[in-house]
Short mmCIF file of C-alpha atoms in Angstrom, two decimals:
data_model
loop_
_atom_site.label_atom_id
_atom_site.label_comp_id
_atom_site.label_asym_id
_atom_site.label_seq_id
_atom_site.Cartn_x
_atom_site.Cartn_y
_atom_site.Cartn_z
CA UNK A 675 2.01 -19.21 -25.29
CA UNK A 676 -1.87 -18.49 -25.96
CA UNK A 677 -4.19 -18.47 -23.02
CA UNK A 678 -7.65 -20.01 -23.82
CA UNK A 679 -10.51 -18.51 -21.91
CA UNK A 680 -13.99 -19.27 -22.16
CA UNK A 681 -17.11 -17.20 -21.33
CA UNK A 682 -20.60 -18.35 -20.98
CA UNK A 683 -23.30 -15.96 -20.59
CA UNK A 684 -25.72 -18.18 -19.71
CA UNK A 685 -24.10 -18.56 -16.31
CA UNK A 686 -24.79 -15.49 -14.09
CA UNK A 687 -23.02 -14.79 -10.99
CA UNK A 688 -25.06 -11.99 -10.30
CA UNK A 689 -26.26 -8.43 -10.93
CA UNK A 690 -23.86 -6.05 -9.69
CA UNK A 691 -24.80 -2.83 -7.92
CA UNK A 692 -23.92 0.66 -9.65
CA UNK A 693 -23.01 1.62 -6.15
CA UNK A 694 -19.47 -0.21 -6.18
CA UNK A 695 -18.52 2.50 -8.52
CA UNK A 696 -18.92 5.16 -5.79
CA UNK A 697 -16.76 7.99 -4.50
CA UNK A 698 -15.73 9.71 -1.29
CA UNK A 699 -14.90 13.19 -0.64
CA UNK A 700 -13.68 14.61 2.90
CA UNK A 701 -12.61 18.03 4.31
CA UNK A 702 -8.86 17.22 4.12
CA UNK A 703 -6.29 19.42 1.89
CA UNK A 704 -7.98 20.71 -1.20
CA UNK A 705 -10.68 18.04 -1.27
CA UNK A 706 -13.56 20.28 -0.49
CA UNK A 707 -12.44 23.99 -0.07
CA UNK A 708 -9.92 24.88 -2.75
CA UNK A 709 -11.34 21.92 -4.72
CA UNK A 710 -14.97 21.31 -5.69
CA UNK A 711 -15.89 24.14 -3.26
CA UNK A 712 -14.48 27.28 -4.47
CA UNK A 713 -16.59 29.95 -4.59
CA UNK A 714 -15.26 33.15 -6.88
CA UNK A 715 -13.15 31.10 -9.19
CA UNK A 716 -14.09 31.78 -12.75
CA UNK A 717 -14.73 27.84 -13.21
CA UNK A 718 -17.16 27.94 -10.56
CA UNK A 719 -20.91 28.18 -10.99
CA UNK A 720 -23.51 30.64 -8.83
CA UNK A 721 -23.22 28.19 -5.85
CA UNK A 722 -19.62 27.95 -5.56
CA UNK A 723 -18.86 24.51 -7.32
CA UNK A 724 -16.42 23.74 -9.67
CA UNK A 725 -18.22 23.07 -13.07
CA UNK A 726 -15.17 21.21 -14.47
CA UNK A 727 -15.11 18.91 -11.60
CA UNK A 728 -18.64 17.94 -11.75
CA UNK A 729 -18.35 17.34 -15.29
CA UNK A 730 -16.00 14.88 -14.97
CA UNK A 731 -17.78 13.29 -11.82
CA UNK A 732 -20.91 12.91 -14.08
CA UNK A 733 -18.93 11.06 -16.72
CA UNK A 734 -17.79 8.33 -14.50
CA UNK A 735 -21.57 8.30 -13.52
CA UNK A 736 -20.83 8.87 -9.64
CA UNK A 737 -23.55 6.75 -8.16
CA UNK A 738 -23.10 7.53 -4.47
CA UNK A 739 -20.67 9.81 -2.88
CA UNK A 740 -19.72 9.42 0.87
CA UNK A 741 -19.05 12.39 3.09
CA UNK A 742 -17.97 14.12 5.35
CA UNK A 743 -15.31 11.78 6.29
CA UNK A 744 -13.16 9.99 7.08
CA UNK A 745 -11.47 10.93 10.65
CA UNK A 746 -12.66 14.33 10.04
CA UNK A 747 -16.11 13.39 11.01
CA UNK A 748 -15.22 12.21 14.55
CA UNK A 749 -15.10 15.81 15.92
CA UNK A 750 -17.42 17.37 13.18
CA UNK A 751 -20.61 18.80 14.70
CA UNK A 752 -23.24 19.14 11.61
CA UNK A 753 -25.50 21.79 13.53
CA UNK A 754 -22.53 24.38 13.36
CA UNK A 755 -22.48 23.75 9.53
CA UNK A 756 -26.16 24.70 8.19
CA UNK A 757 -28.00 28.03 8.83
CA UNK A 758 -26.64 31.83 8.36
CA UNK A 759 -24.61 32.03 11.54
CA UNK A 760 -21.63 29.62 10.81
CA UNK A 761 -18.40 29.98 12.64
CA UNK A 762 -15.33 28.38 12.01
CA UNK A 763 -13.96 25.57 14.04
CA UNK A 764 -10.83 23.95 14.67
CA UNK A 765 -10.64 20.71 13.04
CA UNK A 766 -9.01 18.25 15.74
CA UNK A 767 -8.61 15.20 13.39
CA UNK A 768 -6.42 17.15 10.90
CA UNK A 769 -5.19 20.22 12.62
CA UNK A 770 -6.55 22.93 10.11
CA UNK A 771 -9.54 25.57 10.74
CA UNK A 772 -12.43 24.73 8.81
CA UNK A 773 -14.96 27.72 8.02
CA UNK A 774 -17.93 25.37 8.06
CA UNK A 775 -19.17 27.10 4.99
CA UNK A 776 -19.92 23.87 3.35
CA UNK A 777 -22.27 21.69 5.41
CA UNK A 778 -25.13 19.71 4.99
CA UNK A 779 -27.00 21.75 2.63
CA UNK A 780 -24.06 22.39 0.51
CA UNK A 781 -23.19 18.75 0.53
CA UNK A 782 -26.97 17.87 -0.68
CA UNK A 783 -26.80 20.31 -3.47
CA UNK A 784 -23.80 18.99 -4.73
CA UNK A 785 -25.11 15.36 -5.02
CA UNK A 786 -28.34 16.98 -6.72
CA UNK A 787 -26.00 18.37 -9.32
CA UNK A 788 -24.75 15.35 -9.65
CA UNK A 789 -27.51 13.09 -9.79
CA UNK A 790 -26.06 10.92 -7.02
CA UNK A 791 -27.18 9.18 -3.89
CA UNK A 792 -25.80 11.02 -0.87
CA UNK A 793 -24.25 8.79 1.94
CA UNK A 794 -23.65 10.81 5.44
CA UNK A 795 -20.91 9.29 7.85
CA UNK A 796 -21.88 10.39 11.37
CA UNK A 797 -19.85 11.52 13.97
CA UNK A 798 -19.33 8.12 16.66
CA UNK A 799 -16.35 9.91 18.05
CA UNK A 800 -17.39 12.49 20.28
CA UNK A 801 -21.07 12.84 18.92
CA UNK A 802 -24.18 11.36 20.57
CA UNK A 803 -27.02 9.22 19.45
CA UNK A 804 -29.35 12.31 19.75
CA UNK A 805 -26.91 14.52 17.62
CA UNK A 806 -27.08 11.59 14.85
CA UNK A 807 -30.88 11.04 14.99
CA UNK A 808 -31.04 14.98 14.56
CA UNK A 809 -29.31 15.04 11.64
CA UNK A 810 -31.69 12.11 10.03
CA UNK A 811 -34.50 14.55 11.12
CA UNK A 812 -32.91 17.63 9.32
CA UNK A 813 -32.59 15.61 6.00
CA UNK A 814 -35.38 13.39 5.93
CA UNK A 815 -38.56 14.79 7.98
CA UNK A 816 -41.45 16.55 6.00
CA UNK A 817 -41.95 19.24 8.71
CA UNK A 818 -42.28 17.38 12.06
CA UNK A 819 -40.06 18.91 14.97
CA UNK A 820 -37.32 21.64 15.33
CA UNK A 821 -34.95 19.98 12.88
CA UNK A 822 -37.01 19.72 9.53
CA UNK A 823 -38.48 22.84 10.08
CA UNK A 824 -34.80 24.34 10.28
CA UNK A 825 -34.23 23.07 7.01
CA UNK A 826 -37.15 24.49 5.68
CA UNK A 827 -36.38 28.08 7.26
CA UNK A 828 -32.85 27.44 5.74
CA UNK A 829 -34.69 27.66 2.25
CA UNK A 830 -35.10 23.72 1.50
CA UNK A 831 -38.66 22.88 1.85
CA UNK A 832 -38.47 19.27 0.38
CA UNK A 833 -36.91 16.60 2.60
CA UNK A 834 -33.59 15.22 1.18
CA UNK A 835 -34.43 11.58 1.38
CA UNK A 836 -30.91 10.58 2.35
CA UNK A 837 -31.24 6.94 2.28
CA UNK A 838 -27.57 5.82 3.35
CA UNK A 839 -26.15 6.68 6.70
CA UNK A 840 -22.79 5.26 8.32
CA UNK A 841 -22.43 5.24 11.97
CA UNK A 842 -18.69 6.20 12.41
CA UNK A 843 -15.33 5.85 10.64
CA UNK A 844 -12.70 3.54 11.74
CA UNK A 845 -13.53 3.59 15.36
CA UNK A 846 -11.55 0.45 15.84
CA UNK A 847 -8.37 2.77 15.19
CA UNK A 848 -6.31 4.34 18.04
CA UNK A 849 -5.89 7.11 15.66
CA UNK A 850 -9.34 7.81 15.42
CA UNK A 851 -10.86 10.48 17.55
CA UNK A 852 -13.43 8.72 20.11
CA UNK A 853 -11.99 5.08 19.47
CA UNK A 854 -13.51 2.45 21.21
CA UNK A 855 -12.78 -1.25 22.34
CA UNK A 856 -15.00 -3.90 20.47
CA UNK A 857 -17.39 -4.36 23.41
CA UNK A 858 -18.13 -0.71 23.78
CA UNK A 859 -18.61 -0.26 20.09
CA UNK A 860 -21.16 -2.99 19.81
CA UNK A 861 -23.63 -1.57 22.53
CA UNK A 862 -23.04 2.17 21.38
CA UNK A 863 -23.69 1.41 17.93
CA UNK A 864 -27.10 -0.59 18.73
CA UNK A 865 -28.31 2.45 20.59
CA UNK A 866 -27.17 5.10 17.97
CA UNK A 867 -28.98 2.78 15.01
CA UNK A 868 -31.92 2.66 17.59
CA UNK A 869 -32.55 6.22 17.47
CA UNK A 870 -31.65 6.95 13.73
CA UNK A 871 -34.00 4.44 12.78
CA UNK A 872 -36.80 5.50 15.39
CA UNK A 873 -36.60 8.77 13.15
CA UNK A 874 -36.81 7.30 9.64
CA UNK A 875 -37.22 3.55 9.62
CA UNK A 876 -36.56 3.67 5.70
CA UNK A 877 -32.73 4.32 5.91
CA UNK A 878 -30.25 2.17 5.52
CA UNK A 879 -27.52 1.94 8.00
CA UNK A 880 -24.02 0.84 7.86
CA UNK A 881 -21.28 0.65 10.79
CA UNK A 882 -17.58 0.95 11.11
CA UNK A 883 -15.93 -2.47 10.97
CA UNK A 884 -12.74 -4.48 9.65
CA UNK A 885 -11.94 -7.89 9.00
CA UNK A 886 -11.54 -9.03 12.53
CA UNK A 887 -13.64 -11.41 14.16
CA UNK A 888 -13.66 -10.10 17.74
CA UNK A 889 -14.83 -6.81 16.47
CA UNK A 890 -17.49 -7.98 14.23
CA UNK A 891 -19.06 -10.50 16.65
CA UNK A 892 -19.31 -7.74 19.25
CA UNK A 893 -20.89 -5.41 16.45
CA UNK A 894 -23.29 -7.82 15.00
CA UNK A 895 -24.41 -9.61 18.28
CA UNK A 896 -25.47 -6.48 19.36
CA UNK A 897 -26.45 -4.54 16.43
CA UNK A 898 -26.62 -7.08 13.53
CA UNK A 899 -30.96 -6.51 13.63
CA UNK A 900 -30.47 -2.66 12.90
CA UNK A 901 -27.77 -3.19 10.43
CA UNK A 902 -28.18 -3.21 6.61
CA UNK A 903 -24.57 -2.94 5.45
CA UNK A 904 -21.29 -3.34 7.44
CA UNK A 905 -18.30 -1.04 6.21
CA UNK A 906 -14.48 -1.72 5.66
CA UNK A 907 -11.76 0.22 4.62
CA UNK A 908 -8.48 -0.77 3.20
CA UNK A 909 -5.13 1.02 1.67
CA UNK A 910 -2.52 -1.23 0.44
CA UNK A 911 0.41 0.70 -0.15
CA UNK A 912 0.78 2.65 3.49
CA UNK A 913 2.44 6.21 3.33
CA UNK A 914 0.87 7.93 6.04
CA UNK A 915 4.42 8.96 7.62
CA UNK A 916 6.81 8.56 4.47
CA UNK A 917 5.72 9.51 1.24
CA UNK A 918 7.59 6.63 -0.70
CA UNK A 919 5.04 5.19 -3.55
CA UNK A 920 5.54 1.49 -4.27
CA UNK A 921 6.96 0.68 -7.79
CA UNK A 922 4.80 -1.05 -10.31
CA UNK A 923 6.03 -4.48 -9.31
CA UNK A 924 5.30 -3.68 -5.72
CA UNK A 925 1.85 -2.60 -6.47
CA UNK A 926 1.17 -5.93 -8.64
CA UNK A 927 1.89 -7.83 -5.33
CA UNK A 928 -0.77 -6.09 -3.71
CA UNK A 929 -3.05 -7.49 -6.31
CA UNK A 930 -2.50 -11.15 -4.50
CA UNK A 931 -5.70 -11.84 -2.76
CA UNK A 932 -7.02 -8.68 -3.34
CA UNK A 933 -10.41 -9.31 -1.97
CA UNK A 934 -9.26 -11.12 1.22
CA UNK A 935 -10.98 -9.04 3.69
CA UNK A 936 -14.33 -9.11 1.66
CA UNK A 937 -13.79 -13.10 2.02
CA UNK A 938 -13.24 -12.74 5.97
CA UNK A 939 -16.23 -10.53 6.58
CA UNK A 940 -18.18 -12.45 4.24
CA UNK A 941 -17.41 -15.48 6.21
CA UNK A 942 -18.20 -14.08 9.65
CA UNK A 943 -21.51 -12.97 8.22
CA UNK A 944 -22.36 -16.25 7.01
CA UNK A 945 -21.41 -17.85 10.32
CA UNK A 946 -23.89 -15.52 12.09
CA UNK A 947 -26.57 -16.12 9.44
CA UNK A 948 -26.79 -12.46 8.15
CA UNK A 949 -25.09 -13.00 4.67
CA UNK A 950 -28.86 -12.27 3.12
CA UNK A 951 -29.75 -9.54 5.53
CA UNK A 952 -26.29 -7.32 5.50
CA UNK A 953 -24.17 -6.28 2.87
CA UNK A 954 -20.45 -4.85 2.88
CA UNK A 955 -19.88 -1.52 1.96
CA UNK A 956 -16.19 -1.09 0.90
CA UNK A 957 -16.80 2.28 1.59
CA UNK A 958 -13.29 3.73 1.84
CA UNK A 959 -10.49 2.29 -0.33
CA UNK A 960 -7.44 3.17 -2.86
CA UNK A 961 -4.38 1.55 -3.94
CA UNK A 962 -2.19 4.21 -1.90
CA UNK A 963 -2.82 5.67 1.68
CA UNK A 964 -2.88 9.61 2.10
CA UNK A 965 0.45 11.14 3.24
CA UNK A 966 -0.47 13.19 6.52
CA UNK A 967 2.72 12.64 8.50
CA UNK A 968 2.85 13.39 12.23
CA UNK A 969 -0.84 13.69 12.69
CA UNK A 970 -1.93 10.10 13.59
CA UNK A 971 1.02 9.78 15.83
CA UNK A 972 1.32 9.92 19.84
CA UNK A 973 4.27 12.86 19.28
CA UNK A 974 2.42 15.18 17.08
CA UNK A 975 4.15 17.63 14.59
CA UNK A 976 4.61 21.08 16.31
CA UNK A 977 5.17 23.31 13.16
CA UNK A 978 3.02 23.50 10.03
CA UNK A 979 6.25 22.17 8.35
CA UNK A 980 6.09 19.18 9.90
CA UNK A 981 2.42 18.37 9.77
CA UNK A 982 0.67 20.51 7.12
CA UNK A 983 2.92 21.42 4.35
CA UNK A 984 4.05 17.92 3.42
CA UNK A 985 0.39 16.92 2.63
CA UNK A 986 0.95 18.67 -0.85
CA UNK A 987 3.20 15.65 -1.71
CA UNK A 988 -0.11 14.01 -2.43
CA UNK A 989 -0.68 16.25 -5.37
CA UNK A 990 2.58 14.77 -7.46
CA UNK A 991 0.57 13.71 -10.38
CA UNK A 992 3.24 11.64 -11.28
CA UNK A 993 2.67 9.28 -8.31
CA UNK A 994 -0.38 7.89 -10.15
CA UNK A 995 0.74 5.84 -12.99
CA UNK A 996 -0.50 2.64 -14.74
CA UNK A 997 0.47 0.56 -11.62
CA UNK A 998 -2.61 2.48 -10.09
CA UNK A 999 -4.97 2.00 -13.13
CA UNK A 1000 -3.93 -1.80 -13.12
CA UNK A 1001 -4.41 -2.21 -9.42
CA UNK A 1002 -7.95 -0.46 -9.53
CA UNK A 1003 -9.24 -2.63 -12.42
CA UNK A 1004 -8.02 -5.42 -10.19
CA UNK A 1005 -10.08 -4.36 -7.38
CA UNK A 1006 -13.35 -3.56 -9.31
CA UNK A 1007 -13.04 -6.97 -10.72
CA UNK A 1008 -13.08 -8.55 -7.31
CA UNK A 1009 -15.88 -6.45 -6.11
CA UNK A 1010 -17.88 -7.57 -9.48
CA UNK A 1011 -17.00 -11.22 -8.57
CA UNK A 1012 -18.21 -10.47 -5.13
CA UNK A 1013 -21.38 -8.57 -6.32
CA UNK A 1014 -23.76 -11.11 -4.22
CA UNK A 1015 -22.33 -9.81 -0.90
CA UNK A 1016 -20.56 -6.31 -1.96
CA UNK A 1017 -23.19 -3.61 -2.59
CA UNK A 1018 -21.23 -0.41 -2.37
CA UNK A 1019 -17.64 0.47 -2.75
CA UNK A 1020 -15.99 4.42 -2.62
CA UNK A 1021 -12.91 5.16 -3.75
CA UNK A 1022 -10.88 7.59 -1.58
CA UNK A 1023 -11.16 10.47 -2.55
CA UNK A 1024 -12.62 11.46 -5.78
CA UNK A 1025 -10.58 14.68 -6.23
CA UNK A 1026 -6.98 15.82 -5.11
CA UNK A 1027 -4.83 13.89 -2.28
CA UNK A 1028 -4.96 10.44 -4.12
CA UNK A 1029 -7.93 10.97 -6.10
CA UNK A 1030 -8.52 10.23 -9.83
CA UNK A 1031 -9.33 13.74 -10.61
CA UNK A 1032 -6.62 16.29 -9.55
CA UNK A 1033 -7.67 20.31 -9.54
CA UNK A 1034 -5.75 23.61 -9.48
CA UNK A 1035 -7.21 27.16 -9.90
CA UNK A 1036 -6.68 26.81 -13.81
CA UNK A 1037 -8.32 23.53 -14.45
CA UNK A 1038 -8.14 19.60 -13.78
CA UNK A 1039 -6.15 16.44 -14.40
CA UNK A 1040 -7.69 13.06 -15.17
CA UNK A 1041 -5.29 10.41 -13.48
CA UNK A 1042 -4.89 7.13 -14.62
CA UNK A 1043 -7.55 5.61 -12.42
CA UNK A 1044 -10.18 7.88 -13.53
CA UNK A 1045 -9.97 6.14 -16.89
CA UNK A 1046 -10.68 2.85 -15.29
CA UNK A 1047 -13.87 4.18 -13.95
CA UNK A 1048 -14.76 5.35 -17.28
CA UNK A 1049 -14.33 1.92 -18.72
CA UNK A 1050 -16.14 -0.07 -16.04
CA UNK A 1051 -19.14 2.42 -15.44
CA UNK A 1052 -19.71 3.30 -19.38
CA UNK A 1053 -18.19 0.14 -20.87
CA UNK A 1054 -19.07 -2.72 -18.86
CA UNK A 1055 -22.40 -4.65 -18.35
CA UNK A 1056 -24.37 -5.02 -15.10
CA UNK A 1057 -24.52 -8.88 -14.89
CA UNK A 1058 -21.71 -10.75 -14.06
CA UNK A 1059 -21.14 -14.04 -16.17
CA UNK A 1060 -19.01 -16.61 -15.72
CA UNK A 1061 -15.70 -17.04 -16.95
CA UNK A 1062 -12.69 -20.10 -16.82
CA UNK A 1063 -9.30 -20.87 -18.09
CA UNK A 1064 -9.19 -24.05 -20.48
CA UNK A 1065 -5.69 -24.26 -19.63
CA UNK A 1066 -3.28 -23.58 -16.33
CA UNK A 1067 -3.16 -19.68 -16.14
CA UNK A 1068 0.19 -17.84 -16.36
CA UNK A 1069 1.60 -16.53 -13.06
CA UNK A 1070 4.68 -14.33 -12.19
CA UNK A 1071 6.75 -13.86 -9.40
CA UNK A 1072 6.88 -10.39 -8.24
CA UNK A 1073 8.45 -8.87 -5.11
CA UNK A 1074 6.67 -6.67 -2.75
CA UNK A 1075 7.21 -3.63 -0.91
CA UNK A 1076 7.75 -5.66 2.33
CA UNK A 1077 10.48 -7.71 0.33
CA UNK A 1078 8.38 -10.88 0.24
CA UNK A 1079 7.78 -12.71 -3.18
CA UNK A 1080 4.10 -12.82 -4.48
CA UNK A 1081 3.02 -15.26 -7.13
CA UNK A 1082 0.00 -13.58 -8.64
CA UNK A 1083 -1.83 -14.21 -12.06
CA UNK A 1084 -0.80 -12.18 -14.95
CA UNK A 1085 -4.48 -11.75 -16.42
CA UNK A 1086 -7.32 -10.63 -14.21
CA UNK A 1087 -10.38 -11.34 -16.35
CA UNK A 1088 -14.08 -10.16 -15.59
CA UNK A 1089 -17.00 -10.97 -18.00
CA UNK A 1090 -20.42 -8.94 -18.03
CA UNK A 1091 -23.47 -8.89 -20.00
CA UNK A 1092 -26.06 -6.12 -19.91
CA UNK A 1093 -29.76 -6.68 -18.53
CA UNK A 1094 -31.21 -4.35 -21.15
CA UNK A 1095 -29.28 -5.26 -24.43
CA UNK A 1096 -27.76 -8.33 -26.09
CA UNK A 1097 -23.69 -8.55 -26.05
CA UNK A 1098 -21.14 -9.16 -23.78
CA UNK A 1099 -18.34 -6.77 -22.27
CA UNK A 1100 -15.20 -8.52 -20.93
CA UNK A 1101 -12.33 -6.23 -18.90
CA UNK A 1102 -9.08 -7.93 -19.61
CA UNK A 1103 -6.07 -6.61 -17.17
CA UNK A 1104 -2.48 -7.48 -18.41
CA UNK A 1105 -0.31 -6.90 -15.00
CA UNK A 1106 3.06 -7.90 -16.65
CA UNK A 1107 5.53 -4.92 -16.85
CA UNK A 1108 6.99 -5.68 -20.12
CA UNK A 1109 5.10 -9.06 -22.23
CA UNK A 1110 2.20 -8.80 -24.04
CA UNK A 1111 -0.39 -11.53 -23.55
CA UNK A 1112 -1.72 -13.54 -26.47
CA UNK A 1113 -5.30 -15.19 -25.56
CA UNK A 1114 -8.20 -16.86 -27.69
CA UNK A 1115 -11.60 -15.87 -26.24
CA UNK A 1116 -14.36 -18.17 -26.58
CA UNK A 1117 -17.88 -16.83 -26.12
CA UNK A 1118 -20.13 -19.33 -27.77
CA UNK A 1119 -22.99 -18.87 -30.03
CA UNK A 1120 -22.30 -14.81 -29.68
CA UNK A 1121 -21.93 -12.96 -32.75
CA UNK A 1122 -21.21 -9.24 -33.50
CA UNK A 1123 -19.01 -6.32 -34.10
CA UNK A 1124 -15.99 -6.35 -31.69
CA UNK A 1125 -14.45 -3.25 -30.30
CA UNK A 1126 -11.35 -3.27 -27.79
CA UNK A 1127 -10.70 -0.13 -25.63
CA UNK A 1128 -7.42 -0.24 -24.16
CA UNK A 1129 -6.34 2.01 -21.42
CA UNK A 1130 -2.52 2.56 -21.21
CA UNK A 1131 0.41 4.67 -21.71
CA UNK A 1132 4.24 4.53 -23.00
CA UNK A 1133 5.36 2.73 -20.10
CA UNK A 1134 4.37 1.44 -16.49
CA UNK A 1135 5.30 4.74 -15.21
CA UNK A 1136 3.27 6.74 -17.57
CA UNK A 1137 1.03 9.43 -15.70
CA UNK A 1138 -1.36 12.45 -16.90
CA UNK A 1139 -0.30 15.88 -15.75
CA UNK A 1140 -1.35 19.86 -16.68
CA UNK A 1141 -0.14 19.74 -20.25
CA UNK A 1142 1.18 16.18 -20.21
CA UNK A 1143 -1.38 13.43 -20.94
CA UNK A 1144 0.62 10.03 -21.22
CA UNK A 1145 -2.68 7.77 -20.18
CA UNK A 1146 -5.59 7.77 -22.35
CA UNK A 1147 -8.49 5.26 -23.70
CA UNK A 1148 -7.76 4.15 -27.38
CA UNK A 1149 -10.42 2.26 -29.34
CA UNK A 1150 -9.83 -0.66 -31.62
CA UNK A 1151 -12.38 -1.79 -34.10
CA UNK A 1152 -11.80 -5.63 -34.69
CA UNK A 1153 -14.12 -6.26 -37.00
CA UNK A 1154 -16.77 -9.30 -36.91
CA UNK A 1155 -16.52 -11.79 -34.57
CA UNK A 1156 -18.15 -15.22 -34.13
CA UNK A 1157 -17.90 -17.42 -31.30
CA UNK A 1158 -14.22 -16.66 -30.65
CA UNK A 1159 -11.63 -14.32 -31.01
CA UNK A 1160 -7.95 -13.83 -30.81
CA UNK A 1161 -6.49 -10.70 -28.92
CA UNK A 1162 -2.63 -9.43 -28.05
CA UNK A 1163 -3.27 -7.66 -25.02
CA UNK A 1164 -0.44 -5.05 -24.19
CA UNK A 1165 1.56 -4.97 -21.05
CA UNK A 1166 0.78 -3.05 -18.25
CA UNK A 1167 -2.79 -2.51 -19.51
CA UNK A 1168 -6.60 -2.10 -18.74
CA UNK A 1169 -8.94 -3.37 -21.58
CA UNK A 1170 -12.36 -3.73 -22.01
CA UNK A 1171 -13.68 -5.84 -25.11
CA UNK A 1172 -17.25 -5.62 -26.14
CA UNK A 1173 -18.89 -7.60 -28.63
#
């Protein structure tokens, strides 16, 4: 069967923000320490940052980096991690000692090396409005007050101009230190936002939320006038306690209604007439949740073998296959299609754990998901344009991890063009595990050289590891194309067609 797809570059859906390709890093198990910040390693620069990791992050154009958490932030006090006198503290979220040697100044230095926007998530668990607003003072005021002067004394005379700030992280969840009820959260957030914006009215604020009517109504009723963003998080393959990764087929079931939470939050914003004021920041997402057993539980693990050592299972590179790549591409397609309301998204995390980059002391591995960001950042356009199937779309039935059958479209297609040059770029994702898909793409009066970039491996379970690269991007020159083009799309693949 040949599926006929039409693209109309004159019908623009909208201009997507580059921030939807953002990343996230937290003080969790080799993301910061023994990860991107590794002083003394031969691969690190004079400031202690791994140059190979920085170059990899720059190649995927990291536009914004969320930090320091995550759950870590809800017991984090930033003032103890700046200046010369830093004292290690016990991180009560992840139950490890943190040296405090990586703090605000080091984070900003990292962002400058990456040429990306900083996005600071603040402590709304055990923190206070004064502590948060002092953080804004430290980062953004020129020289007024105690904290700007402290930054200057620490060797940073120019303000950091941190534009993006988040109030809290998952404060709706019982697992979060300092969790709040919906009513408590609305009132608290308004007071926190008030003080932060009194320091710097130009900052853009987000606040922890989820696709829940009661939570969001309370938040927006109290704090809507102060907010520029509303933050949502989601992981689909949940494995905090048991590290049992979903199979390829099970992962495809997760692609059914992948943007459901976006649609629900959009509806609430629209109902409250805030859809033109507040955008969605999907600022923590990944297919697979982090594995950290016996921590977010009432009965805590008592030995490190119960709660700390198992975190090494996150580092098994064979977990991150073409299933992860295909899902990630479907997610990014959905965010592009919702570009009018979604202005930021942050893959969680960028490094180690479930990250798109893996590191050890000797080098790095670029996992399958890394190459999806490579394709979308470097090969896709910034204007989303209309596509439609001229015939009924092909579907397949897959069984999800919960045992329930799901009916999903086999192909996920997103068309874009560039605001600064002619041509189109079309992302084509084939979810089918074993069958190639034949398509006929019609694109009107456009004419030019056609190139297809295909991300794939020998099987759906292909992955990359040290000295074992199975997944990569292959370029196919298709010659001159005028008006239409026939393509054969490999199974379990992510593709970008440029004309």
